[in-house]
CSV table of C-alpha atoms in Angstrom, one decimal:
chain,number,residue,atom,x,y,z
A,1,MET,CA,207.5,193.6,13.6
A,2,GLY,CA,207.3,191.3,10.5
A,3,LEU,CA,211.0,191.3,9.7
A,4,VAL,CA,212.9,188.1,10.0
A,5,VAL,CA,216.6,188.6,9.4
A,6,MET,CA,219.0,185.8,8.4
A,7,LEU,CA,222.6,186.9,8.0
A,8,TYR,CA,225.1,185.0,5.9
A,9,GLU,CA,228.2,186.2,4.3
A,10,GLY,CA,231.4,184.5,3.4
A,11,GLU,CA,234.1,184.5,0.7
A,12,ALA,CA,234.2,180.9,-0.6
A,13,ASP,CA,230.6,180.1,-0.1
A,14,ALA,CA,229.1,183.6,-0.4
A,15,ARG,CA,225.4,183.7,0.5
A,16,PRO,CA,223.2,186.7,0.6
A,17,LEU,CA,222.1,188.7,3.6
A,18,THR,CA,218.3,188.1,3.6
A,19,LEU,CA,215.3,189.9,4.9
A,20,GLU,CA,211.9,188.2,4.8
A,21,LEU,CA,209.3,190.9,4.0
A,22,THR,CA,206.2,189.7,6.0
A,23,ASP,CA,204.6,193.1,6.8
A,24,GLU,CA,201.3,193.9,5.0
A,25,ASP,CA,202.7,197.3,4.0
A,26,PRO,CA,206.4,197.8,3.1
A,27,PRO,CA,208.4,198.9,6.2
A,28,LEU,CA,210.7,201.1,4.0
A,29,VAL,CA,212.3,203.0,6.8
A,30,ARG,CA,213.4,199.8,8.6
A,31,ILE,CA,214.5,198.2,5.3
A,32,ARG,CA,216.6,201.2,4.4
A,33,ARG,CA,218.2,201.3,7.9
A,34,TRP,CA,218.9,197.5,7.6
A,35,ALA,CA,220.5,197.9,4.1
A,36,ARG,CA,222.5,201.0,5.2
A,37,GLY,CA,223.9,198.9,8.1
A,38,LEU,CA,225.0,196.2,5.7
A,39,LEU,CA,226.8,198.8,3.5
A,40,SER,CA,228.4,201.0,6.1
A,41,ASP,CA,231.9,200.4,4.8
A,42,ARG,CA,231.0,201.5,1.2
A,43,SER,CA,231.2,205.0,-0.3
A,44,ASP,CA,228.3,207.4,0.3
A,45,GLU,CA,227.4,207.4,-3.4
A,46,GLU,CA,227.3,203.7,-3.6
A,47,VAL,CA,225.2,203.4,-0.4
A,48,GLU,CA,222.8,206.0,-1.7
A,49,ASP,CA,222.5,204.2,-5.1
A,50,CYS,CA,221.9,200.9,-3.3
A,51,LEU,CA,219.3,202.4,-1.0
A,52,LEU,CA,217.4,203.9,-3.9
A,53,VAL,CA,217.4,200.5,-5.7
A,54,VAL,CA,216.4,198.6,-2.6
A,55,THR,CA,213.5,201.1,-2.0
A,56,GLU,CA,212.3,200.9,-5.6
A,57,LEU,CA,212.5,197.1,-5.9
A,58,VAL,CA,210.7,196.5,-2.6
A,59,ALA,CA,208.0,199.1,-3.3
A,60,ASN,CA,207.4,197.5,-6.7
A,61,ALA,CA,207.1,194.1,-5.1
A,62,TYR,CA,204.4,195.5,-2.7
A,63,ASP,CA,202.7,197.6,-5.4
A,64,HIS,CA,202.7,195.1,-8.2
A,65,GLY,CA,203.7,191.7,-6.8
A,66,GLU,CA,202.2,189.3,-4.3
A,67,ALA,CA,203.4,187.7,-1.0
A,68,PRO,CA,205.6,186.1,0.0
A,69,ARG,CA,208.3,188.7,-0.6
A,70,ARG,CA,212.0,188.5,0.2
A,71,LEU,CA,215.0,190.9,-0.1
A,72,ARG,CA,218.5,189.6,-0.6
A,73,VAL,CA,221.7,191.7,-0.7
A,74,TRP,CA,224.9,190.0,-2.0
A,75,ARG,CA,228.1,191.9,-1.5
A,76,SER,CA,231.6,191.1,-2.4
A,77,SER,CA,234.6,191.9,-0.3
A,78,GLY,CA,236.1,193.4,-3.5
A,79,PRO,CA,235.5,196.9,-4.6
A,80,CYS,CA,231.9,198.1,-4.9
A,81,ALA,CA,230.1,195.0,-6.0
A,82,VAL,CA,226.6,194.7,-4.6
A,83,ARG,CA,223.7,192.7,-6.0
A,84,ILE,CA,220.2,193.4,-4.8
A,85,GLU,CA,217.4,190.9,-5.3
A,86,VAL,CA,213.7,191.1,-4.5
A,87,ASP,CA,211.4,188.0,-4.8
A,88,ASP,CA,207.7,188.1,-5.0
A,89,ALA,CA,205.0,185.6,-6.0
A,90,GLY,CA,203.4,187.8,-8.7
A,91,ASP,CA,203.7,187.0,-12.4
A,92,GLY,CA,203.3,190.6,-13.7
A,93,GLU,CA,205.7,192.2,-16.2
A,94,VAL,CA,208.4,194.6,-15.0
A,95,VAL,CA,208.0,197.7,-17.3
A,96,VAL,CA,210.4,200.6,-17.4
A,97,GLY,CA,208.9,204.1,-17.6
A,98,ARG,CA,205.2,203.4,-17.1
A,99,SER,CA,202.9,202.1,-14.4
A,100,ARG,CA,199.5,200.6,-14.3
A,101,SER,CA,199.0,202.7,-11.2
A,102,GLY,CA,198.7,205.9,-13.2
A,103,PRO,CA,200.7,208.5,-15.2
A,104,GLU,CA,202.3,210.0,-12.2
A,105,ARG,CA,204.0,206.7,-11.3
A,106,GLY,CA,206.3,204.4,-13.2
A,107,ARG,CA,209.7,206.0,-12.8
A,108,GLY,CA,211.1,203.5,-10.3
A,109,MET,CA,212.6,201.1,-12.8
A,110,VAL,CA,214.1,204.1,-14.7
A,111,LEU,CA,215.9,205.0,-11.5
A,112,VAL,CA,217.0,201.4,-10.9
A,113,ALA,CA,218.4,201.2,-14.5
A,114,TYR,CA,220.2,204.5,-14.0
A,115,CYS,CA,221.8,203.5,-10.7
A,116,SER,CA,222.7,199.9,-11.7
A,117,ALA,CA,225.5,198.5,-13.8
A,118,ASP,CA,222.9,195.8,-14.8
A,119,TRP,CA,219.4,194.7,-13.8
A,120,GLY,CA,216.9,192.1,-14.9
A,121,VAL,CA,214.0,189.7,-14.0
A,122,ASP,CA,214.4,186.0,-13.4
A,123,ARG,CA,211.1,184.0,-13.5
A,124,HIS,CA,210.8,180.9,-11.5
A,125,GLU,CA,208.2,178.6,-10.1
A,126,GLY,CA,206.3,180.6,-7.6
A,127,GLY,CA,207.0,184.1,-9.0
A,128,LYS,CA,209.9,186.2,-10.0
A,129,THR,CA,213.1,187.8,-8.8
A,130,VAL,CA,213.9,191.4,-9.8
A,131,TRP,CA,217.6,192.1,-9.4
A,132,ALA,CA,220.1,194.9,-9.9
A,133,GLU,CA,223.9,195.0,-9.6
A,134,ILE,CA,225.6,198.2,-8.3
A,135,GLY,CA,229.2,198.7,-9.5
A,136,CYS,CA,231.9,201.1,-8.6
A,137,THR,CA,231.3,204.7,-9.6
A,138,ALA,CA,234.6,204.7,-11.6
A,139,GLY,CA,233.3,201.8,-13.7
A,140,ARG,CA,230.0,203.5,-14.7
A,141,PRO,CA,229.7,205.2,-18.0
A,142,ASP,CA,228.4,208.4,-16.3
A,143,ALA,CA,231.2,208.5,-13.8
A,144,GLY,CA,232.1,212.1,-13.0
A,145,ILE,CA,228.7,213.5,-14.1
A,146,GLU,CA,227.1,215.3,-11.3
A,147,ARG,CA,223.6,214.1,-10.5
């Protein structure tokens, strides 16, 4: 199967829910099912935003990064706070709006930026972590705008 799941969650010592991405190709259906299960108590809109961000960050890690890869989901018990992190061992730049894979690609990070309250890249020994934070719909500048 290639998926190793380590579940951690707590208030005082909050740790992420972690998924090791060991498959050669991204198992996006299984990853989305796993993430949906973690967020089953959240609003439909928040879950859909999170699933889109998870899909785009994992796909980018496979398309542009290198193994090993890992997905982490941090969630608060408070309203709507979810942080998604994807590690990979690549050192490539994360670029919004264009892709080295061709002109019909490159919109993934535009979608991540749109769905997220904030996002960024943390570089570290052994690669990078691309992260995004999903906030409450009411807190977003585009709240109430139909998409």
